[in-house]
């Protein structure tokens, strides 16, 4: 080792405090080792402030100080990076939790941290844009869904949606009315197959399966049957479709039970009309033949002297008379026989006398009841025809109770409105005399009921009935423009109701010029056909017309044109708000407003102007003119 030029013996033995070589090499190395150890532990704040001439030692000291500085910078950089990343992760966490107010810092001294913050903020803004778009689309979907639900709930057609496994997923209020079940009892709890009778189930299930394979392989519309909560079987018309992109099907259901019944009525009436025409033609030809038989047999009777031969001719003549009687009864059915002299009969007195006559005929084992009103009912009719009708109905009732029972005859006056006419299209609205014959006998099934008025149809043994009794009744009732209904079930008896229209006097002529006007009229009616008809003839007579299909529209129109509208014609029965309530609201807007309540059938409403829809246009207009001209 080279000797150090220290006058005090060099750095190994120097005691001079001012000597820069006073430390030993081991102490310097030890100091360097401590500093390195602290740097290793993360403390980069320490430095070695010694200046030595020995190059290697000083280089070591400088290297350690530089290392401390570099490591300190690296630690600071790492800390800054760690803090920035932690802050960014915290922002990401808050964003994930839904706190979109969080924002990453972009002012870090580290470029990578600044870039990462800017990227996070940019992605957040893009994500918020996506969320806003999704929210907007979701709101739009909700609106569309609500609109569809409202439409499906508002339409007067039952709607049902079912899944592939036939579980019901949606029903509208009309479906609830059709079935008698509530939505809570149906949705997610039953299958649509629970509403279908067994005789239709296999076909509809096959349609359900094939529809999911190929829509064209099954009909989109078809008739079927339906069972409601009360166990009643309804005839329905189904329209079924698949909901796109799903295995779900949607079906609209229309109850056509009443429509089929009305169609059957019309078909039955047409059949009876055809039978009547055929019977009339047959009787015409039959009478021509009978004329020859009875005429020549009469001549033959007068020419024959042999008593034995005379008896044979008498039998021919008797058979001819029976055939003539049969032809006469067929003429009654075909309505070809002219009505005799009409008499105005007090039906109350007639029925009382007639009941005394029939009591012995029906037998003691049958209890007889007569229900007639105290007020006298008069009707113009041929008494012989009335007797034929009653005797045939009573005879049938007696024969239907071989072991006894109860027979009731009733009489009353009745007014049939448009509602009844809708259900019975062959019956005109108006006033009727109604009498009924009711028994508690064996009753009839549907097939028998559909044929009882046909000539020669009978359920009695061959020697106990000709099958012309009820057909004669049918023909006589039709002669007076009436109609006859039968209500019967096996084991529950039968009721025949005969409706005879009241003979009304001819009305005096109305001056049509006096009915014309230029005033403005508000017509409020939810029935499109009735509203359109009233509007049409009002316009023909010069009136200006505003139309409203419900109370809400009526209020809007009247509020806008209340000073212009001379009179409001409001239907009694309206959806949501009744006609009476509409009238009250109109009176609130204008206490001097004139309102006429109209209805399809007569009603008694005190202190209110009322008119029937069934009146002629002239009578309707007369009521309007009188109301307009009335002083308050």
PDB file of N, CA and C in Angstrom, residues 510-517 521 534-543 545 567 569 596 611-612 615-629:
ATOM      1  N   UNK A 510    -147.094  15.414 -41.539  1.00  0.00           N
ATOM      2  CA  UNK A 510    -146.301  16.481 -40.942  1.00  0.00           C
ATOM      3  C   UNK A 510    -145.782  17.383 -42.051  1.00  0.00           C
ATOM      4  N   UNK A 511    -145.874  18.690 -41.836  1.00  0.00           N
ATOM      5  CA  UNK A 511    -145.378  19.671 -42.794  1.00  0.00           C
ATOM      6  C   UNK A 511    -143.855  19.678 -42.720  1.00  0.00           C
ATOM      7  N   UNK A 512    -143.214  19.092 -43.741  1.00  0.00           N
ATOM      8  CA  UNK A 512    -141.759  18.959 -43.712  1.00  0.00           C
ATOM      9  C   UNK A 512    -141.049  20.300 -43.795  1.00  0.00           C
ATOM     10  N   UNK A 513    -141.677  21.289 -44.430  1.00  0.00           N
ATOM     11  CA  UNK A 513    -141.050  22.606 -44.541  1.00  0.00           C
ATOM     12  C   UNK A 513    -140.873  23.240 -43.170  1.00  0.00           C
ATOM     13  N   UNK A 514    -141.841  22.953 -42.277  1.00  0.00           N
ATOM     14  CA  UNK A 514    -141.769  23.541 -40.938  1.00  0.00           C
ATOM     15  C   UNK A 514    -140.664  22.914 -40.092  1.00  0.00           C
ATOM     16  N   UNK A 515    -140.134  21.788 -40.559  1.00  0.00           N
ATOM     17  CA  UNK A 515    -139.098  21.088 -39.792  1.00  0.00           C
ATOM     18  C   UNK A 515    -137.703  21.559 -40.160  1.00  0.00           C
ATOM     19  N   UNK A 516    -137.577  22.329 -41.239  1.00  0.00           N
ATOM     20  CA  UNK A 516    -136.250  22.756 -41.679  1.00  0.00           C
ATOM     21  C   UNK A 516    -135.717  23.872 -40.791  1.00  0.00           C
ATOM     22  N   UNK A 517    -134.393  23.979 -40.726  1.00  0.00           N
ATOM     23  CA  UNK A 517    -133.772  25.017 -39.918  1.00  0.00           C
ATOM     24  C   UNK A 517    -132.328  25.230 -40.321  1.00  0.00           C
ATOM     25  N   UNK A 521    -126.577  22.056 -34.280  1.00  0.00           N
ATOM     26  CA  UNK A 521    -126.985  21.015 -33.328  1.00  0.00           C
ATOM     27  C   UNK A 521    -125.776  20.141 -33.013  1.00  0.00           C
ATOM     28  N   UNK A 534    -128.575  10.069 -37.727  1.00  0.00           N
ATOM     29  CA  UNK A 534    -129.186  11.304 -37.205  1.00  0.00           C
ATOM     30  C   UNK A 534    -128.546  12.526 -37.862  1.00  0.00           C
ATOM     31  N   UNK A 535    -127.212  12.498 -37.958  1.00  0.00           N
ATOM     32  CA  UNK A 535    -126.499  13.628 -38.577  1.00  0.00           C
ATOM     33  C   UNK A 535    -126.941  13.821 -40.026  1.00  0.00           C
ATOM     34  N   UNK A 536    -127.118  12.710 -40.738  1.00  0.00           N
ATOM     35  CA  UNK A 536    -127.470  12.785 -42.166  1.00  0.00           C
ATOM     36  C   UNK A 536    -128.811  13.488 -42.371  1.00  0.00           C
ATOM     37  N   UNK A 537    -129.860  13.065 -41.650  1.00  0.00           N
ATOM     38  CA  UNK A 537    -131.148  13.685 -41.928  1.00  0.00           C
ATOM     39  C   UNK A 537    -131.238  15.101 -41.350  1.00  0.00           C
ATOM     40  N   UNK A 538    -130.439  15.401 -40.314  1.00  0.00           N
ATOM     41  CA  UNK A 538    -130.398  16.787 -39.825  1.00  0.00           C
ATOM     42  C   UNK A 538    -129.799  17.710 -40.884  1.00  0.00           C
ATOM     43  N   UNK A 539    -128.711  17.251 -41.520  1.00  0.00           N
ATOM     44  CA  UNK A 539    -128.075  18.062 -42.570  1.00  0.00           C
ATOM     45  C   UNK A 539    -128.995  18.213 -43.775  1.00  0.00           C
ATOM     46  N   UNK A 540    -129.760  17.155 -44.086  1.00  0.00           N
ATOM     47  CA  UNK A 540    -130.691  17.230 -45.212  1.00  0.00           C
ATOM     48  C   UNK A 540    -131.750  18.308 -44.989  1.00  0.00           C
ATOM     49  N   UNK A 541    -132.080  18.552 -43.727  1.00  0.00           N
ATOM     50  CA  UNK A 541    -133.085  19.556 -43.400  1.00  0.00           C
ATOM     51  C   UNK A 541    -132.452  20.914 -43.101  1.00  0.00           C
ATOM     52  N   UNK A 542    -131.170  21.091 -43.462  1.00  0.00           N
ATOM     53  CA  UNK A 542    -130.545  22.401 -43.408  1.00  0.00           C
ATOM     54  C   UNK A 542    -129.747  22.728 -42.171  1.00  0.00           C
ATOM     55  N   UNK A 543    -129.695  21.813 -41.203  1.00  0.00           N
ATOM     56  CA  UNK A 543    -129.005  22.108 -39.949  1.00  0.00           C
ATOM     57  C   UNK A 543    -127.493  21.925 -40.084  1.00  0.00           C
ATOM     58  N   UNK A 545    -124.249  20.563 -38.113  1.00  0.00           N
ATOM     59  CA  UNK A 545    -124.143  19.520 -37.087  1.00  0.00           C
ATOM     60  C   UNK A 545    -122.697  19.337 -36.642  1.00  0.00           C
ATOM     61  N   UNK A 567    -129.123  23.455 -29.756  1.00  0.00           N
ATOM     62  CA  UNK A 567    -129.606  22.343 -28.941  1.00  0.00           C
ATOM     63  C   UNK A 567    -128.615  21.194 -29.049  1.00  0.00           C
ATOM     64  N   UNK A 569    -128.264  17.043 -28.662  1.00  0.00           N
ATOM     65  CA  UNK A 569    -129.014  15.782 -28.614  1.00  0.00           C
ATOM     66  C   UNK A 569    -128.048  14.713 -28.109  1.00  0.00           C
ATOM     67  N   UNK A 596    -131.581  17.607 -25.347  1.00  0.00           N
ATOM     68  CA  UNK A 596    -132.558  16.527 -25.520  1.00  0.00           C
ATOM     69  C   UNK A 596    -131.843  15.208 -25.257  1.00  0.00           C
ATOM     70  N   UNK A 611    -136.466  11.966 -26.357  1.00  0.00           N
ATOM     71  CA  UNK A 611    -136.939  11.520 -27.664  1.00  0.00           C
ATOM     72  C   UNK A 611    -136.436  10.097 -27.900  1.00  0.00           C
ATOM     73  N   UNK A 612    -137.269   9.268 -28.539  1.00  0.00           N
ATOM     74  CA  UNK A 612    -136.882   7.894 -28.859  1.00  0.00           C
ATOM     75  C   UNK A 612    -136.154   7.859 -30.194  1.00  0.00           C
ATOM     76  N   UNK A 615    -138.210   6.762 -33.409  1.00  0.00           N
ATOM     77  CA  UNK A 615    -139.159   7.632 -34.106  1.00  0.00           C
ATOM     78  C   UNK A 615    -138.691   7.900 -35.531  1.00  0.00           C
ATOM     79  N   UNK A 616    -139.617   8.282 -36.372  1.00  0.00           N
ATOM     80  CA  UNK A 616    -139.269   8.648 -37.752  1.00  0.00           C
ATOM     81  C   UNK A 616    -138.464   9.944 -37.726  1.00  0.00           C
ATOM     82  N   UNK A 617    -137.677  10.202 -38.797  1.00  0.00           N
ATOM     83  CA  UNK A 617    -136.922  11.466 -38.846  1.00  0.00           C
ATOM     84  C   UNK A 617    -137.818  12.701 -38.664  1.00  0.00           C
ATOM     85  N   UNK A 618    -139.051  12.660 -39.227  1.00  0.00           N
ATOM     86  CA  UNK A 618    -139.946  13.805 -39.113  1.00  0.00           C
ATOM     87  C   UNK A 618    -140.351  14.038 -37.653  1.00  0.00           C
ATOM     88  N   UNK A 619    -140.682  12.934 -36.936  1.00  0.00           N
ATOM     89  CA  UNK A 619    -141.050  13.081 -35.526  1.00  0.00           C
ATOM     90  C   UNK A 619    -139.859  13.556 -34.700  1.00  0.00           C
ATOM     91  N   UNK A 620    -138.674  13.047 -35.045  1.00  0.00           N
ATOM     92  CA  UNK A 620    -137.442  13.449 -34.363  1.00  0.00           C
ATOM     93  C   UNK A 620    -137.211  14.953 -34.554  1.00  0.00           C
ATOM     94  N   UNK A 621    -137.371  15.408 -35.799  1.00  0.00           N
ATOM     95  CA  UNK A 621    -137.163  16.829 -36.098  1.00  0.00           C
ATOM     96  C   UNK A 621    -138.224  17.698 -35.436  1.00  0.00           C
ATOM     97  N   UNK A 622    -139.441  17.199 -35.346  1.00  0.00           N
ATOM     98  CA  UNK A 622    -140.497  17.953 -34.680  1.00  0.00           C
ATOM     99  C   UNK A 622    -140.141  18.203 -33.226  1.00  0.00           C
ATOM    100  N   UNK A 623    -139.551  17.187 -32.578  1.00  0.00           N
ATOM    101  CA  UNK A 623    -139.128  17.347 -31.189  1.00  0.00           C
ATOM    102  C   UNK A 623    -138.029  18.409 -31.090  1.00  0.00           C
ATOM    103  N   UNK A 624    -137.096  18.395 -32.038  1.00  0.00           N
ATOM    104  CA  UNK A 624    -136.007  19.382 -32.033  1.00  0.00           C
ATOM    105  C   UNK A 624    -136.556  20.783 -32.242  1.00  0.00           C
ATOM    106  N   UNK A 625    -137.503  20.957 -33.201  1.00  0.00           N
ATOM    107  CA  UNK A 625    -138.076  22.278 -33.459  1.00  0.00           C
ATOM    108  C   UNK A 625    -138.823  22.790 -32.230  1.00  0.00           C
ATOM    109  N   UNK A 626    -139.572  21.903 -31.587  1.00  0.00           N
ATOM    110  CA  UNK A 626    -140.320  22.301 -30.389  1.00  0.00           C
ATOM    111  C   UNK A 626    -139.380  22.718 -29.272  1.00  0.00           C
ATOM    112  N   UNK A 627    -138.249  21.989 -29.145  1.00  0.00           N
ATOM    113  CA  UNK A 627    -137.289  22.312 -28.086  1.00  0.00           C
ATOM    114  C   UNK A 627    -136.597  23.641 -28.371  1.00  0.00           C
ATOM    115  N   UNK A 628    -136.230  23.864 -29.629  1.00  0.00           N
ATOM    116  CA  UNK A 628    -135.583  25.130 -29.997  1.00  0.00           C
ATOM    117  C   UNK A 628    -136.535  26.303 -29.770  1.00  0.00           C
ATOM    118  N   UNK A 629    -137.791  26.081 -30.092  1.00  0.00           N
ATOM    119  CA  UNK A 629    -138.766  27.167 -29.960  1.00  0.00           C
ATOM    120  C   UNK A 629    -139.285  27.371 -28.559  1.00  0.00           C
TER     121      UNK A 629
END
